[in-house]
PDB file of C-alpha atoms in Angstrom:
ATOM      1  CA  MET A  81       0.403  -3.418  24.866  1.00 68.00           C
ATOM      2  CA  LYS A  82      -1.163  -2.495  22.016  1.00 80.00           C
ATOM      3  CA  MET A  83      -0.808   1.376  20.916  1.00 84.00           C
ATOM      4  CA  PRO A  84      -3.811   3.557  20.838  1.00 87.00           C
ATOM      5  CA  ALA A  85      -5.507   4.295  17.098  1.00 84.00           C
ATOM      6  CA  LYS A  86      -4.688   7.856  17.628  1.00 84.00           C
ATOM      7  CA  ALA A  87      -1.268   7.535  18.756  1.00 86.00           C
ATOM      8  CA  LEU A  88      -0.607   5.105  15.550  1.00 85.00           C
ATOM      9  CA  LEU A  89      -2.128   7.849  13.416  1.00 87.00           C
ATOM     10  CA  SER A  90       0.379   9.906  14.826  1.00 86.00           C
ATOM     11  CA  THR A  91       3.155   7.688  13.601  1.00 86.00           C
ATOM     12  CA  LEU A  92       1.977   7.386  10.292  1.00 90.00           C
ATOM     13  CA  GLU A  93       4.683   8.310   7.686  1.00 92.00           C
ATOM     14  CA  ALA A  94       5.000   7.419   3.726  1.00 93.00           C
ATOM     15  CA  GLY A  95       6.611   3.765   3.076  1.00 96.00           C
ATOM     16  CA  LYS A  96       4.917   2.011   6.533  1.00 95.00           C
ATOM     17  CA  ILE A  97       4.455  -1.438   6.021  1.00 95.00           C
ATOM     18  CA  TYR A  98       1.008  -2.499   7.864  1.00 92.00           C
ATOM     19  CA  PHE A  99      -0.565  -5.845   8.074  1.00 90.00           C
ATOM     20  CA  PHE A 100      -4.283  -5.941   6.831  1.00 89.00           C
ATOM     21  CA  THR A 101      -6.114  -9.022   8.436  1.00 84.00           C
ATOM     22  CA  MET A 102      -9.471  -7.679   6.798  1.00 69.00           C
ATOM     23  CA  ASP A 103     -11.040  -7.219   3.280  1.00 59.00           C
ATOM     24  CA  ILE A 104     -11.227  -3.874   2.206  1.00 54.00           C
ATOM     25  CA  ASP A 105     -13.353  -3.622  -1.168  1.00 51.00           C
ATOM     26  CA  SER A 106     -11.509  -6.444  -2.437  1.00 49.00           C
ATOM     27  CA  PRO A 107      -9.362  -9.215  -1.801  1.00 53.00           C
ATOM     28  CA  THR A 108      -6.898  -7.538   0.030  1.00 56.00           C
ATOM     29  CA  ALA A 109      -6.837  -9.532   3.612  1.00 57.00           C
ATOM     30  CA  GLY A 110      -4.068 -11.291   5.029  1.00 74.00           C
ATOM     31  CA  HIS A 111      -1.784  -8.684   2.973  1.00 84.00           C
ATOM     32  CA  ARG A 112       1.128  -5.986   3.898  1.00 91.00           C
ATOM     33  CA  HIS A 113      -0.168  -2.499   2.677  1.00 93.00           C
ATOM     34  CA  ILE A 114       2.201   1.136   2.490  1.00 95.00           C
ATOM     35  CA  PHE A 115       1.123   3.817   3.664  1.00 95.00           C
ATOM     36  CA  LEU A 116       1.662   6.371   0.971  1.00 95.00           C
ATOM     37  CA  LYS A 117      -0.276   9.461   1.968  1.00 93.00           C
ATOM     38  CA  LYS A 118      -3.054  11.016   3.186  1.00 89.00           C
ATOM     39  CA  LYS A 119      -5.747  12.471   1.191  1.00 86.00           C
ATOM     40  CA  GLY A 120      -7.092  15.746   2.607  1.00 80.00           C
ATOM     41  CA  GLU A 121      -7.644  15.358   6.128  1.00 81.00           C
ATOM     42  CA  GLU A 122     -10.056  12.479   6.180  1.00 86.00           C
ATOM     43  CA  PHE A 123      -8.613   9.696   4.063  1.00 91.00           C
ATOM     44  CA  LEU A 124      -5.223   7.652   4.157  1.00 94.00           C
ATOM     45  CA  ILE A 125      -4.095   6.058   1.076  1.00 95.00           C
ATOM     46  CA  PHE A 126      -2.479   2.423   0.719  1.00 94.00           C
ATOM     47  CA  VAL A 127      -1.066  -0.012  -1.896  1.00 94.00           C
ATOM     48  CA  CYS A 128      -1.263  -3.848  -1.641  1.00 91.00           C
ATOM     49  CA  CYS A 129       1.782  -6.285  -1.468  1.00 92.00           C
ATOM     50  CA  THR A 130       1.922  -9.500  -2.418  1.00 91.00           C
ATOM     51  CA  SER A 131       4.574 -12.545  -3.284  1.00 91.00           C
ATOM     52  CA  GLN A 132       2.410 -13.724  -6.224  1.00 90.00           C
ATOM     53  CA  GLU A 133       4.959 -12.783  -9.077  1.00 90.00           C
ATOM     54  CA  ASP A 134       3.272 -14.747 -11.494  1.00 91.00           C
ATOM     55  CA  THR A 135      -0.181 -13.386 -10.805  1.00 88.00           C
ATOM     56  CA  MET A 136       1.212 -10.036 -11.209  1.00 88.00           C
ATOM     57  CA  ASN A 137       2.442 -10.880 -14.909  1.00 90.00           C
ATOM     58  CA  ARG A 138      -0.669 -12.556 -15.947  1.00 92.00           C
ATOM     59  CA  LEU A 139      -2.517  -8.802 -14.608  1.00 89.00           C
ATOM     60  CA  ILE A 140      -0.298  -7.061 -16.861  1.00 90.00           C
ATOM     61  CA  GLN A 141      -0.747  -9.003 -19.995  1.00 93.00           C
ATOM     62  CA  ARG A 142      -4.066 -10.401 -19.837  1.00 94.00           C
ATOM     63  CA  GLN A 143      -4.898  -6.103 -18.880  1.00 93.00           C
ATOM     64  CA  ARG A 144      -2.424  -4.692 -21.325  1.00 94.00           C
ATOM     65  CA  LEU A 145      -1.117  -2.691 -18.712  1.00 94.00           C
ATOM     66  CA  ASP A 146       2.246  -0.746 -18.252  1.00 94.00           C
ATOM     67  CA  PRO A 147       4.711  -2.827 -16.630  1.00 94.00           C
ATOM     68  CA  ALA A 148       6.150  -0.230 -14.394  1.00 94.00           C
ATOM     69  CA  THR A 149       2.521  -0.487 -12.691  1.00 95.00           C
ATOM     70  CA  ILE A 150       4.217  -3.448 -10.722  1.00 95.00           C
ATOM     71  CA  VAL A 151       6.551  -2.751  -8.354  1.00 96.00           C
ATOM     72  CA  TRP A 152       9.181  -5.555  -7.026  1.00 96.00           C
ATOM     73  CA  ILE A 153      10.638  -5.055  -3.376  1.00 97.00           C
ATOM     74  CA  ARG A 154      13.315  -7.255  -2.556  1.00 96.00           C
ATOM     75  CA  PRO A 155      13.629  -8.385   1.193  1.00 96.00           C
ATOM     76  CA  ASP A 156      15.827  -6.689   3.263  1.00 96.00           C
ATOM     77  CA  ALA A 157      16.045  -5.464   7.173  1.00 95.00           C
ATOM     78  CA  GLU A 158      14.567  -2.313   6.898  1.00 96.00           C
ATOM     79  CA  ASN A 159      11.518  -3.700   5.439  1.00 96.00           C
ATOM     80  CA  GLY A 160      11.319  -6.698   7.333  1.00 94.00           C
ATOM     81  CA  LEU A 161       9.817  -8.573   4.401  1.00 94.00           C
ATOM     82  CA  THR A 162      10.892 -12.242   4.146  1.00 93.00           C
ATOM     83  CA  LYS A 163      10.530 -12.732   0.157  1.00 94.00           C
ATOM     84  CA  ASP A 164      10.268 -11.094  -2.900  1.00 96.00           C
ATOM     85  CA  THR A 165       7.030  -8.929  -2.892  1.00 95.00           C
ATOM     86  CA  PHE A 166       5.173  -6.815  -5.385  1.00 95.00           C
ATOM     87  CA  VAL A 167       3.169  -3.873  -5.594  1.00 96.00           C
ATOM     88  CA  ASN A 168      -0.013  -3.754  -7.817  1.00 93.00           C
ATOM     89  CA  CYS A 169       0.330   0.093  -8.426  1.00 96.00           C
ATOM     90  CA  ASN A 170      -3.436  -0.286 -10.499  1.00 94.00           C
ATOM     91  CA  PHE A 171      -4.826  -0.543  -7.386  1.00 91.00           C
ATOM     92  CA  VAL A 172      -5.263   1.989  -4.289  1.00 93.00           C
ATOM     93  CA  VAL A 173      -6.408   1.219  -1.356  1.00 90.00           C
ATOM     94  CA  ASP A 174      -8.591   4.361   0.091  1.00 89.00           C
ATOM     95  CA  LEU A 175      -9.529   4.586   4.183  1.00 90.00           C
ATOM     96  CA  SER A 176     -11.413   7.041   5.811  1.00 92.00           C
ATOM     97  CA  ILE A 177      -9.659   7.863   9.030  1.00 92.00           C
ATOM     98  CA  ASP A 178     -12.386   6.872  11.047  1.00 92.00           C
ATOM     99  CA  GLU A 179     -12.286   3.242   8.767  1.00 91.00           C
ATOM    100  CA  PHE A 180      -8.903   3.095   9.340  1.00 90.00           C
ATOM    101  CA  ILE A 181      -8.929   3.959  13.387  1.00 90.00           C
ATOM    102  CA  ALA A 182     -12.135   1.270  13.981  1.00 90.00           C
ATOM    103  CA  ALA A 183     -10.499  -1.622  11.832  1.00 88.00           C
ATOM    104  CA  TYR A 184      -7.164  -0.967  14.323  1.00 89.00           C
ATOM    105  CA  ASP A 185      -9.391  -1.067  17.054  1.00 90.00           C
ATOM    106  CA  GLU A 186     -10.953  -4.192  16.062  1.00 88.00           C
ATOM    107  CA  GLY A 187      -7.587  -5.889  15.268  1.00 86.00           C
ATOM    108  CA  TYR A 188      -7.888  -5.918  11.744  1.00 87.00           C
ATOM    109  CA  ILE A 189      -5.028  -3.612  10.892  1.00 88.00           C
ATOM    110  CA  GLN A 190      -1.534  -4.277  12.961  1.00 88.00           C
ATOM    111  CA  SER A 191       1.608  -2.349  13.011  1.00 86.00           C
ATOM    112  CA  THR A 192       4.781  -4.176  11.294  1.00 86.00           C
ATOM    113  CA  GLY A 193       6.520  -2.247  14.082  1.00 85.00           C
ATOM    114  CA  GLY A 194       8.574   0.149  11.878  1.00 85.00           C
ATOM    115  CA  ASN A 195       8.681  -1.617   8.789  1.00 94.00           C
ATOM    116  CA  GLN A 196       8.802   0.382   5.779  1.00 95.00           C
ATOM    117  CA  ILE A 197      10.213   0.485   2.363  1.00 97.00           C
ATOM    118  CA  SER A 198      13.335   2.650   0.720  1.00 97.00           C
ATOM    119  CA  ASP A 199      12.655   5.971  -0.610  1.00 95.00           C
ATOM    120  CA  ALA A 200      13.833   4.611  -3.748  1.00 96.00           C
ATOM    121  CA  VAL A 201      11.161   1.697  -3.727  1.00 97.00           C
ATOM    122  CA  TYR A 202       8.467   4.298  -2.568  1.00 96.00           C
ATOM    123  CA  ALA A 203       9.206   6.553  -5.972  1.00 96.00           C
ATOM    124  CA  GLN A 204       9.004   3.719  -7.794  1.00 97.00           C
ATOM    125  CA  ILE A 205       5.515   3.046  -6.467  1.00 97.00           C
ATOM    126  CA  VAL A 206       4.618   6.768  -6.938  1.00 96.00           C
ATOM    127  CA  TYR A 207       6.141   6.739 -10.858  1.00 96.00           C
ATOM    128  CA  GLY A 208       3.808   3.300 -11.417  1.00 97.00           C
ATOM    129  CA  ILE A 209       0.393   4.552  -9.765  1.00 97.00           C
ATOM    130  CA  LYS A 210       1.165   7.825 -12.153  1.00 95.00           C
ATOM    131  CA  HIS A 211       1.706   5.615 -14.927  1.00 94.00           C
ATOM    132  CA  SER A 212      -1.794   3.425 -14.358  1.00 95.00           C
ATOM    133  CA  ILE A 213      -4.864   3.825 -16.486  1.00 95.00           C
ATOM    134  CA  LEU A 214      -7.161   2.262 -13.854  1.00 95.00           C
ATOM    135  CA  VAL A 215      -6.010   4.817 -10.875  1.00 95.00           C
ATOM    136  CA  ALA A 216      -7.975   7.887 -10.383  1.00 93.00           C
ATOM    137  CA  GLU A 217      -6.616  11.100 -11.429  1.00 93.00           C
ATOM    138  CA  GLU A 218      -7.717  12.633  -7.862  1.00 91.00           C
ATOM    139  CA  ILE A 219      -5.371   9.760  -6.266  1.00 93.00           C
ATOM    140  CA  LYS A 220      -2.492  10.739  -8.691  1.00 93.00           C
ATOM    141  CA  GLU A 221      -2.812  14.184  -8.048  1.00 90.00           C
ATOM    142  CA  CYS A 222      -2.170  13.886  -4.391  1.00 90.00           C
ATOM    143  CA  LEU A 223       0.796  11.732  -4.411  1.00 88.00           C
ATOM    144  CA  GLY A 224       4.148  14.367  -4.761  1.00 68.00           C
ATOM    145  CA  GLY A 225       7.247  13.286  -2.906  1.00 51.00           C
ATOM    146  CA  LYS A 226       7.627  11.276  -0.013  1.00 50.00           C
ATOM    147  CA  GLU A 227       6.455  13.273   2.844  1.00 46.00           C
TER     148      GLU A 227
END
């Protein structure tokens, strides 16, 4: 049985992984997303994961971005990933709580059963975001440590 959206919201925790089956301001459908933090009382911040290492490397070279803005996640039992995964810290998904609830209720966002990244990987992602020239300062400012 599917957990009610309001209950899911109460279980949001920095570093937990969710699967998005919908497009959210970009072609991020069909990808896992990592929840980072609430921004105020109304917005949730996520980053998108991909297994396309070559695409990430081309992006860094083509846009002359800091290599620290791409974070590699090795699969393990805690994160539940099955292959090497990469986070592009130059792109942050900022959803309102209402958008998150609606997408979850429609089946466009799914829990991955509590899978999450390690504190070390979380810190690398925050570092990458803070070193991105493409992420808004407002997002960078609200990202502190893992809470």
